Coordinates of C-alpha atoms in Angstrom, one line a residue:
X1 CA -1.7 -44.7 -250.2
X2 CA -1.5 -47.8 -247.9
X3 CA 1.8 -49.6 -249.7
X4 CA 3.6 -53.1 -249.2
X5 CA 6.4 -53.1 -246.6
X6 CA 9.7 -53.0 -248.4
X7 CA 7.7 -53.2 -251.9
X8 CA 9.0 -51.4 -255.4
X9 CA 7.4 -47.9 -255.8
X10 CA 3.3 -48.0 -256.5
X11 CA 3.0 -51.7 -255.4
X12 CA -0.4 -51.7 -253.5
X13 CA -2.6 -53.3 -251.7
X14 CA -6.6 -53.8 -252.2
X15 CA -8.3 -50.5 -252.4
X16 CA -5.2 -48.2 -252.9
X17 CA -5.8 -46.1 -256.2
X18 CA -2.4 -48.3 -258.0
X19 CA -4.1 -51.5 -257.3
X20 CA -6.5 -50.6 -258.9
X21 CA -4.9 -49.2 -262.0
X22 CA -2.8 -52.5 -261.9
X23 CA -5.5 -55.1 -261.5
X24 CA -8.3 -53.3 -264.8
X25 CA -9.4 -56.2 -266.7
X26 CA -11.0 -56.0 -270.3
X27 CA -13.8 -58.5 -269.8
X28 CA -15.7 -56.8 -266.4
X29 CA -17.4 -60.7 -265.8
X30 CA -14.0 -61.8 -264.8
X31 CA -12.3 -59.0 -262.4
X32 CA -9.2 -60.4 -260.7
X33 CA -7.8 -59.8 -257.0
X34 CA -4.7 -60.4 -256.0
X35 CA -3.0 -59.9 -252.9
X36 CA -1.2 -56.9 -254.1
X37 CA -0.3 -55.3 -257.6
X38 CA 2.0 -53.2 -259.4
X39 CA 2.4 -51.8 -262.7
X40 CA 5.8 -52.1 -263.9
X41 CA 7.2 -50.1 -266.3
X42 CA 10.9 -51.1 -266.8
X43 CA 12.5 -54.1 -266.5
X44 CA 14.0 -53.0 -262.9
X45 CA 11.0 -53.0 -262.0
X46 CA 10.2 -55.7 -263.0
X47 CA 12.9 -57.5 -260.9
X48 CA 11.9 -55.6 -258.1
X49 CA 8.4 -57.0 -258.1
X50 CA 9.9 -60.5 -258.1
X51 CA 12.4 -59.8 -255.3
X52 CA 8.7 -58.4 -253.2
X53 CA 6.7 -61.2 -253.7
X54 CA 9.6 -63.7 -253.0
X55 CA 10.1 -61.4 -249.6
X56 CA 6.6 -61.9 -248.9
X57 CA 6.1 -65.4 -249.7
X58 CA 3.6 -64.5 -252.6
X59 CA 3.3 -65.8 -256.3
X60 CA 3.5 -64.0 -259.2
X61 CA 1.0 -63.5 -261.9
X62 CA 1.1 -61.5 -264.8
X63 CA -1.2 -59.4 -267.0
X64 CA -1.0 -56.1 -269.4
X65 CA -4.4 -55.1 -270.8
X66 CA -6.3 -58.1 -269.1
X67 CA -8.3 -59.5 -271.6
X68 CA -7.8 -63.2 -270.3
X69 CA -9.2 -62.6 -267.0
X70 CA -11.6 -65.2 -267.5
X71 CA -9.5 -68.2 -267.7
X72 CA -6.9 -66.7 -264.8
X73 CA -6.7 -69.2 -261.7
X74 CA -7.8 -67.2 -258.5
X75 CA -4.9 -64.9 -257.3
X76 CA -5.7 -64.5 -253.8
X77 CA -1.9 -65.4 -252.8
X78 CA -0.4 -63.6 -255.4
X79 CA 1.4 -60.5 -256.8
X80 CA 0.1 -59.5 -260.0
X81 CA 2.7 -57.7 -262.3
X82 CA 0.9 -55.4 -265.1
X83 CA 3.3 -54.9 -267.6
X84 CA 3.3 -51.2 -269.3
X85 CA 7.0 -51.0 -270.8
X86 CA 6.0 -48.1 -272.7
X87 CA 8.7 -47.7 -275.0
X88 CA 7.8 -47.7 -278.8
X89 CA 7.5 -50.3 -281.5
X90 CA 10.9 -50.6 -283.2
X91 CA 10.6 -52.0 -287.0
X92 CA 13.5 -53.3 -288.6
X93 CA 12.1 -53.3 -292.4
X94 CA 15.4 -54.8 -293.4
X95 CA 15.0 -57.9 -291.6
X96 CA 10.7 -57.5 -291.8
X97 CA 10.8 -57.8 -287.5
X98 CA 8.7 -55.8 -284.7
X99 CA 10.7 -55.2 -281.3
X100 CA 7.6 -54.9 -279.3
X101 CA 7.7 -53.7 -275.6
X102 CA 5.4 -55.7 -273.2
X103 CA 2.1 -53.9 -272.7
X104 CA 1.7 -52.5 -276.3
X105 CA -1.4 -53.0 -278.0
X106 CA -1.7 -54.3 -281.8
X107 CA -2.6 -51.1 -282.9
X108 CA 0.6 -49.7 -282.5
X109 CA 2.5 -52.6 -284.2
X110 CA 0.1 -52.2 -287.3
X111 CA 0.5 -48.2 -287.5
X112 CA 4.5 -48.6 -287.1
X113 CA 4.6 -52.0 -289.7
X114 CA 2.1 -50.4 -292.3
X115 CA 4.9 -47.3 -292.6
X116 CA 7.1 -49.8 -294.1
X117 CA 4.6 -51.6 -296.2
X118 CA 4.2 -54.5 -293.9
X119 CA 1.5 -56.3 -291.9
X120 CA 1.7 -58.2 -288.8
X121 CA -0.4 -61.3 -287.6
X122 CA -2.7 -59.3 -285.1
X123 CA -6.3 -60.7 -284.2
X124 CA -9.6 -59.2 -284.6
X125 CA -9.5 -56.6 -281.8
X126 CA -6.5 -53.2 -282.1
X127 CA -6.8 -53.4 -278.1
X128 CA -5.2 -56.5 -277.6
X129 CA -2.4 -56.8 -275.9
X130 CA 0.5 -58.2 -277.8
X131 CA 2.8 -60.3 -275.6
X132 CA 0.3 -62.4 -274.3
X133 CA -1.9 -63.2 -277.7
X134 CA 0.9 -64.4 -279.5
X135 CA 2.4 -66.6 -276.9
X136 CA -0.5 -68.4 -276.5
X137 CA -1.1 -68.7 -280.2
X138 CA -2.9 -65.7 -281.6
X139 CA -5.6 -66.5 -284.1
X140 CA -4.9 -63.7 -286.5
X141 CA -7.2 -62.1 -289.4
X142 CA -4.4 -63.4 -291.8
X143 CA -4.3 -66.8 -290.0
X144 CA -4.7 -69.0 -293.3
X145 CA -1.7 -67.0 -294.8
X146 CA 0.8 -66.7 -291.7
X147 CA -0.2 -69.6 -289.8
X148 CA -1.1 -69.3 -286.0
X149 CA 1.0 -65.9 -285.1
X150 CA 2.9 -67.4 -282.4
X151 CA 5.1 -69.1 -285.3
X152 CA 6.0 -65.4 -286.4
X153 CA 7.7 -65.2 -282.4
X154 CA 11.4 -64.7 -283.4
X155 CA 12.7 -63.8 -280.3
X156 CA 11.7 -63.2 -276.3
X157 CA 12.6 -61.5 -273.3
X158 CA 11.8 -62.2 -269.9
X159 CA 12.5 -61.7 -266.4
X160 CA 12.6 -65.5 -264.6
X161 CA 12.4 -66.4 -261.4
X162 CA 15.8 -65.9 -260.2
X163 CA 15.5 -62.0 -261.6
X164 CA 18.1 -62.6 -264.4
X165 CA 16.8 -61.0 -267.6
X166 CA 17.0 -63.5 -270.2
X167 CA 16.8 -63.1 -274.6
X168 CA 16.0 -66.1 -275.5
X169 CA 15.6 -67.7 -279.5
X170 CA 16.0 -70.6 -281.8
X171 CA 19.0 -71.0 -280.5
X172 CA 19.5 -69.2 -277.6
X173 CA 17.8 -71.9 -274.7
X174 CA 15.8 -73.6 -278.0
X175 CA 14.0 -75.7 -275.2
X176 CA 12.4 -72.6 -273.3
X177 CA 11.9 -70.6 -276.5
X178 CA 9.8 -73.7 -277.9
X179 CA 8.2 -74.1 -274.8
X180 CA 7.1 -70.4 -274.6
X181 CA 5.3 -70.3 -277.5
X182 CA 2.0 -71.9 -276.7
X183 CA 3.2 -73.9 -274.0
X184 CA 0.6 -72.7 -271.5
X185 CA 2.5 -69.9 -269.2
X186 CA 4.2 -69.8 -266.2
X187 CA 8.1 -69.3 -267.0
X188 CA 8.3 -65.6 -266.4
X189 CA 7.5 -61.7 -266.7
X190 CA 8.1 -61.4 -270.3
X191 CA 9.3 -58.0 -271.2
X192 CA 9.5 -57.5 -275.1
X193 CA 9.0 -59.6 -277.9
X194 CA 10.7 -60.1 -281.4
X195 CA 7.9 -60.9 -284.3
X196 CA 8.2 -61.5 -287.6
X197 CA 6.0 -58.8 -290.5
X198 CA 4.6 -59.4 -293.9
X199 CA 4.8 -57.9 -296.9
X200 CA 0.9 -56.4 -297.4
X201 CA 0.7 -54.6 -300.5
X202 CA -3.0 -54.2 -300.3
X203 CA -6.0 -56.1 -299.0
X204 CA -9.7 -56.1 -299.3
X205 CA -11.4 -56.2 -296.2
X206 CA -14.6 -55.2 -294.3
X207 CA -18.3 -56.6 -293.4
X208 CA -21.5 -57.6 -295.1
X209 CA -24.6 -57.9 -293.4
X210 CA -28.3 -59.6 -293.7
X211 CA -31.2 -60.1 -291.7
X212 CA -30.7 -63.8 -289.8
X213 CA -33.6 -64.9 -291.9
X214 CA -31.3 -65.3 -294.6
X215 CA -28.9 -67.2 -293.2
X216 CA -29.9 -70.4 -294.4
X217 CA -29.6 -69.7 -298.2
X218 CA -25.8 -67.8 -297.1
X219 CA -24.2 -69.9 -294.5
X220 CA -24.1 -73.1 -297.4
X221 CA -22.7 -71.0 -299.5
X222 CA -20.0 -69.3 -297.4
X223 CA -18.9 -73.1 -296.0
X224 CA -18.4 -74.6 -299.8
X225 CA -16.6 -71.6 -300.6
X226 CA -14.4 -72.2 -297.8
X227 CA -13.6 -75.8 -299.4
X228 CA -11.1 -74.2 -302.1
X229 CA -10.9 -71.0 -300.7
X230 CA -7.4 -69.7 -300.9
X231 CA -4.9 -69.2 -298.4
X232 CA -5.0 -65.1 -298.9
X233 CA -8.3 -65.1 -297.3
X234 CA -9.3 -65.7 -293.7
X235 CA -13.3 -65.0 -292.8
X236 CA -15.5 -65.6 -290.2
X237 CA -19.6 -65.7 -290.2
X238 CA -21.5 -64.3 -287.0
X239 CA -24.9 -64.4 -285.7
X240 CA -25.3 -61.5 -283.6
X241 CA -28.2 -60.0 -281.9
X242 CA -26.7 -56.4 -280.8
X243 CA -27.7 -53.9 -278.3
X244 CA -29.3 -50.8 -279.0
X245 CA -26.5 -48.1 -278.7
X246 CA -25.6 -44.8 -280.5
X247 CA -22.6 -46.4 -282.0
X248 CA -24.3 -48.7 -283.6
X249 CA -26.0 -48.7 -286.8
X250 CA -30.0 -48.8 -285.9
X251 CA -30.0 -51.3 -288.9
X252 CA -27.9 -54.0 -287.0
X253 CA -30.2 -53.7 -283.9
X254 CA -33.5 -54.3 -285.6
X255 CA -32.8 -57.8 -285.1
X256 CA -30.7 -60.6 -285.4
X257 CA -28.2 -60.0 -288.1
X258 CA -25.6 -62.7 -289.7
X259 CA -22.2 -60.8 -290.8
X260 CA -19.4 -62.0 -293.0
X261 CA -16.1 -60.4 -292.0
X262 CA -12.3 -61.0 -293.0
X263 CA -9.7 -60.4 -295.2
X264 CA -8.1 -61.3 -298.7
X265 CA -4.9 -60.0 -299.1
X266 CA -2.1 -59.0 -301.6
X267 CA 1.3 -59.6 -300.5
X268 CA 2.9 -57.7 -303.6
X269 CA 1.8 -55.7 -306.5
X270 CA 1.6 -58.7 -308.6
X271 CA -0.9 -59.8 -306.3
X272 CA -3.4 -57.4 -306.4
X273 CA -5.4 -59.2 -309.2
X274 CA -5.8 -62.1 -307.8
X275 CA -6.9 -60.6 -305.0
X276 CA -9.6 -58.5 -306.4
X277 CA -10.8 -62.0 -308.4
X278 CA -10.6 -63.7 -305.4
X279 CA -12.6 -61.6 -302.9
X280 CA -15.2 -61.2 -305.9
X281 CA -15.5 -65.2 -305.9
X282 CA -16.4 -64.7 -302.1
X283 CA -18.4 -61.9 -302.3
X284 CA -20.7 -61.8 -305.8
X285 CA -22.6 -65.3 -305.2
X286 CA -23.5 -64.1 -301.5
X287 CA -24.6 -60.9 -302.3
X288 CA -26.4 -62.5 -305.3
X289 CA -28.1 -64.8 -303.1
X290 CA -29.6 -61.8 -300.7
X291 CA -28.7 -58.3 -301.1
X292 CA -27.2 -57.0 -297.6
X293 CA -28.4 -54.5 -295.9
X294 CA -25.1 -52.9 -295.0
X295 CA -21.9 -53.7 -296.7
X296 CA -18.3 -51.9 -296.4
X297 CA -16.0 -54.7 -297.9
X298 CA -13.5 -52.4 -299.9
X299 CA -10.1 -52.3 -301.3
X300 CA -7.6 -50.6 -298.2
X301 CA -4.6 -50.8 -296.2
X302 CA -3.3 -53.1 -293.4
X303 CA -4.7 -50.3 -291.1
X304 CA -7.8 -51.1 -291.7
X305 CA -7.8 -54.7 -290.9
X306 CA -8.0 -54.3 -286.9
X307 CA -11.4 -52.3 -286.9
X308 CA -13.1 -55.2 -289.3
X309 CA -14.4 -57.3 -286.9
X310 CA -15.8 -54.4 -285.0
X311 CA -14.7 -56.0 -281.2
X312 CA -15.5 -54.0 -278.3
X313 CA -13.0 -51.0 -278.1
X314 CA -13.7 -50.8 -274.2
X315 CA -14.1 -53.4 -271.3
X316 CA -17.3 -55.2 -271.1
X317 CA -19.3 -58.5 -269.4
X318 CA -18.9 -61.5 -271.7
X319 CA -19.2 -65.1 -270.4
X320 CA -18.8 -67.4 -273.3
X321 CA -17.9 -70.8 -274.7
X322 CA -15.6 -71.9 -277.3
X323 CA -14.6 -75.2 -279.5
X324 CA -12.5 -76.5 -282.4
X325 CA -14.4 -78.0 -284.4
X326 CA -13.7 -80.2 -288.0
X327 CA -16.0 -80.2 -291.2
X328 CA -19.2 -79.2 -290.5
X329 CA -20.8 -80.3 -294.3
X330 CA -24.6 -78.9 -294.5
X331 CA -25.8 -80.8 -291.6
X332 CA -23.3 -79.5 -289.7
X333 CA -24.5 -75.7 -290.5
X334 CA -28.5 -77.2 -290.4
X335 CA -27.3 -77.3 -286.2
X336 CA -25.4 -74.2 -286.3
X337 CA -28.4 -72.6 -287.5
X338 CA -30.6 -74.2 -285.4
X339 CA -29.5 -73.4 -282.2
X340 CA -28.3 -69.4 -283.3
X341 CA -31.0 -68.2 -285.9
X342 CA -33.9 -70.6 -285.3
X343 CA -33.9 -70.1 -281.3
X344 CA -35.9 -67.5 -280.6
X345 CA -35.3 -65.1 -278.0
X346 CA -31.3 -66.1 -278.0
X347 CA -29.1 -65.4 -274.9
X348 CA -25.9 -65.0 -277.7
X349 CA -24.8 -61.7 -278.3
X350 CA -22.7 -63.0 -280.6
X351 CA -22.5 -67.0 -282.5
X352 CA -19.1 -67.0 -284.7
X353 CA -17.5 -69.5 -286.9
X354 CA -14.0 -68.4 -287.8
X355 CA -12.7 -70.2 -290.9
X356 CA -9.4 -72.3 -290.5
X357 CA -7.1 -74.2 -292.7
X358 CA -4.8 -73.4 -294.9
X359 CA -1.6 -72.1 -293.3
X360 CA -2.9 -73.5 -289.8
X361 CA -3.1 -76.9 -290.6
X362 CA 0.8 -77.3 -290.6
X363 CA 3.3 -76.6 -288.2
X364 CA 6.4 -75.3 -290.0
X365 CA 10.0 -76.6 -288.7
X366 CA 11.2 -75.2 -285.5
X367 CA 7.4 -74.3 -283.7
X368 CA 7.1 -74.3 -280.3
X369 CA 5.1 -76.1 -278.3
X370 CA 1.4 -75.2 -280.1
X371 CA 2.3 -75.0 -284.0
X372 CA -0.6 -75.6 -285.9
X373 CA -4.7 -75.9 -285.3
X374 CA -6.1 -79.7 -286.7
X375 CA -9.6 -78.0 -287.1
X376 CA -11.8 -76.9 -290.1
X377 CA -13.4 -74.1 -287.9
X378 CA -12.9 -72.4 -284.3
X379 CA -17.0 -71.5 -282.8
X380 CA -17.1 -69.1 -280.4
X381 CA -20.4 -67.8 -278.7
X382 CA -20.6 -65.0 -276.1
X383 CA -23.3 -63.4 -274.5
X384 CA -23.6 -60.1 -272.2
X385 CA -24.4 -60.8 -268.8
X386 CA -27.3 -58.2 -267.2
X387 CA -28.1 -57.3 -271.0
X388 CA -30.9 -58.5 -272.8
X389 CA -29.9 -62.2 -270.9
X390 CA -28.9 -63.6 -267.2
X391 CA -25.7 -65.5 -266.2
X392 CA -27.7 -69.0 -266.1
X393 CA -29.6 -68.5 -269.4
X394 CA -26.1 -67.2 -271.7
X395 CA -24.5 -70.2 -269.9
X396 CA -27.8 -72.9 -270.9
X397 CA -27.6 -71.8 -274.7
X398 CA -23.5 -71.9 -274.7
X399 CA -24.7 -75.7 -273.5
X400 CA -27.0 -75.6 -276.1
X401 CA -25.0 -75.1 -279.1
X402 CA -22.1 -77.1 -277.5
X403 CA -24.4 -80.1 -277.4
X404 CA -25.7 -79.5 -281.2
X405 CA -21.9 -79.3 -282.5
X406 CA -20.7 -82.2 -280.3
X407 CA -20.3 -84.7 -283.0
X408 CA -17.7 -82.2 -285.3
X409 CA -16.1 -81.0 -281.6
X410 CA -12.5 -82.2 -282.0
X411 CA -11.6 -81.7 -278.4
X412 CA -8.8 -79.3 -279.0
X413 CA -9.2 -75.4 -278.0
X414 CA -7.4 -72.5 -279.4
X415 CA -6.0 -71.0 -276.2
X416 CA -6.9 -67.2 -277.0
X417 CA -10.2 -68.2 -277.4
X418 CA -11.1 -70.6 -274.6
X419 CA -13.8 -68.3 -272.4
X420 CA -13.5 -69.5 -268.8
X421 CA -11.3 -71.5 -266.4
X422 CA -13.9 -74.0 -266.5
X423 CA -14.3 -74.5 -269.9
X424 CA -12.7 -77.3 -271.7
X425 CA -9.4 -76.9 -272.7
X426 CA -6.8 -79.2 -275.0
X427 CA -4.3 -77.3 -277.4
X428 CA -1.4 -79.5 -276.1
X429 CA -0.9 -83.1 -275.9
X430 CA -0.2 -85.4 -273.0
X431 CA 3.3 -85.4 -274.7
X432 CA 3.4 -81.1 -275.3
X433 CA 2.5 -80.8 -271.5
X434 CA 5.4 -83.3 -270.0
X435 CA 7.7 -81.4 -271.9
X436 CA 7.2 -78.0 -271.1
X437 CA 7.1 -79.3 -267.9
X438 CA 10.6 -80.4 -268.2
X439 CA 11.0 -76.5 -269.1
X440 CA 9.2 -74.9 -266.2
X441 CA 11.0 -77.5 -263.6
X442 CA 14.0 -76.1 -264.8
X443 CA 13.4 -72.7 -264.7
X444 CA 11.1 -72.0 -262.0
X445 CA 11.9 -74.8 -259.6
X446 CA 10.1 -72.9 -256.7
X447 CA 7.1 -72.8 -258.5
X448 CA 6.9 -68.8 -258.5
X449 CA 5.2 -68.8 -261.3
X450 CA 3.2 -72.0 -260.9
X451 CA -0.5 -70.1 -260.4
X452 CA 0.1 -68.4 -264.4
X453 CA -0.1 -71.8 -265.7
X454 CA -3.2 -72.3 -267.8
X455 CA -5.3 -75.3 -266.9
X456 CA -4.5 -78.5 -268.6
X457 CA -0.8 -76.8 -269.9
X458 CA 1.0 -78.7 -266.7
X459 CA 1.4 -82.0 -264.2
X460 CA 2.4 -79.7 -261.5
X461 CA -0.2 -77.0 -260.9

């Protein structure tokens, strides 16, 4: 193995078998290359890794399971820390809190939380990384119940720029605890996280599925119910037009298919009523309205919850688009429609609107620097380049639909879902960015860190 001069053990450069390892990426359209890489395991090496590229004259980036690489700035002069602190989950029932090591997926955190009878705010994929989703944001499957899941952040730690290894809280260093949560990056290796859990007594959960040809009669009816729907439930409505693949159920390839996924939930046993009323007022008028032609919404465990959506479980090409957007009304799902189910021949794999509201819509006292979502629904399109569609035509239907829904775009982005480092991006104010400026200036003068900054987070990159 050709190594770095004076580098920490399995720093490598391009080509070398730990580069490689270091530098996988979930989304295989966006592969990243940095000037060298290392996979960090403790926290001294972590520091070690810091100490190298400051040697060197390099910058540091940061990943764990790479599912951002998309919307990374190039990395060319950099050294990219992958963080696998493999230590396990640690759940403090009393207190309803996950100690979660950098590098851990969401899998684990739900496995060790549902042991206690809690739930945590993961997102729609188990294989997720959890440091980075929640920091910037996390747009979880109980979203209209818990809020956006970087409000559950109770405590960090991280590795700056001078190698100290810092805890830092609400009110332990307030000012960089606010602004790492959603402020954009760039402060740090972060190497554990405190979140808060949930009590989940039950949920019901799973997907429903119909031909496309009958979306116009169910996407209406999905949108008014999400008018009063309650704050227990979070759902979201796809178009998708799926490969052929063994895994997948030959019905959901015989064309395009619209799917209603999510979850209504039952904090405690008082609440499991309710919920079965309320995922029936969901349910009944839709699959009155068209019978589906596969259906697995049933009464389960937390544990269940991260396979709902049915993400991906390994890498793949996606090149995508994504907006906030605010009431749509009928007309607003006449252009959904039209430019996802009545365009034949689409370039969209997949054509989501995930519903918001409810706990989103409010920033509760002491959020960081993103608190809260001022949107009605998050859209989100992706399609499989050298599939069924080519680079240019994914990218001239994602411009397509962004046209269609321009009048209910409301120019702000949820940051785990923007798709590209050239797409549009807004979650923070020209206010938000000064001040998390103020942060970074502070604690990375040198600018170390600068080149982990997501674009439009920061003055100064």
């Amino acid at each position: 193995m050709t190594m770095v001069n004076e580098s920490p053990a399995d720093t490598a450069l391009r080509a070398d078998p730990a580069y490689e390892a270091a530098t996988q990426v979930f989304n295989l359209f966006a592969p990243v290359s940095p000037a060298a890489a290392v996979t960090a395991h403790s926290v001294d090496e972590v520091r070690s890794a810091i100490r190298h590229a400051r040697r060197q004259g390099l910058g540091v980036r940061v990943q764990a399971t790479g599912h951002a690489s998309a919307t990374a700035r190039p990395m060319g002069d950099d050294l990219l820390i992958r963080t696998a602190l493999g230590a396990d989950v640690e759940i403090d029932a009393l207190r309803r809190v996950a100690r979660v090591p950098a590098g851990t997926r969401w899998a684990s955190v739900v496995e060790a939380a549902a042991r206690h009878g809690l739930a945590a705010p993961h997102g729609s994929s188990p294989t997720v990384g959890v440091v980075g989703y929640l920091l910037n944001g996390g747009l979880s499957m109980y979203a209209r119940y818990t809020g956006l899941a970087v409000n559950s952040l109770r405590a960090v730690e991280l590795v700056t720029a001078d190698g100290e290894l810092r805890r830092v809280d609400a009110t332990d260093d307030p000012a960089l605890f606010g602004a790492l949560r959603g402020g954009g990056g760039g402060f740090g290796v972060v190497t554990a996280v405190e979140v808060a859990l949930f009590p989940a007594t039950a949920v019901v959960t799973g997907a429903a599925f119909w031909p496309a040809t009958d979306a116009a009669r169910l996407l209406p009816l999905w949108r008014r119910w999400t008018e009063t729907a309650p704050a227990t439930a979070t759902t979201s409505i796809r178009v998708m037009n799926l490969p052929r693949l063994p895994e997948i159920p030959a019905v959901l390839t015989a064309g395009p298919i619209l799917c209603l996924d999510g979850v209504v939930l039952a904090p405690g046993e008082d609440d499991l009523d309710a919920m079965r009323q309320q995922a029936q007022d969901l349910l009944a008028p839709l699959r009155a309205a068209a019978e589906p032609v596969m259906d697995t919404w049933q009464e389960a465990g937390p544990t269940l919850v991260p396979d709902t959506h049915m993400d991906p479980p390994e890498p793949v090409p996606v090149l995508g688009d994504h907006m906030l957007l605010g009431e749509l009304g009928d007309e607003g799902i006449a252009e959904f429609l039209r430019v996802t189910v009545d365009r034949p021949g689409s370039a969209l794999t997949v054509a989501e609107l995930r519903q918001l509201g409810g706990a989103l819509a409010t920033a509760p006292p002491g959020s960081g620097a993103l608190g809260r979502l001022d949107a009605r629904y998050a859209y989100s399109g992706a399609g499989v380049p050298g599939g069924d569609a080519t680079e240019q035509e994914i990218r001239e239907h994602c411009a397509l639909v962004r046209e269609a829904l321009g009048r209910w775009d409301t120019g702000r982005t949820a940051p785990t879902f923007v798709a590209s480092l050239e797409q549009p991006q807004g979650h923070l104010d020209a206010e938000g960015v000064l001040a998390v400026d103020r942060v970074r200036l502070r604690i990375d003068p040198d600018g170390l860190f600068r080149g982990d900054v997501a674009p439009g987070s920061s003055l100064l990159v």
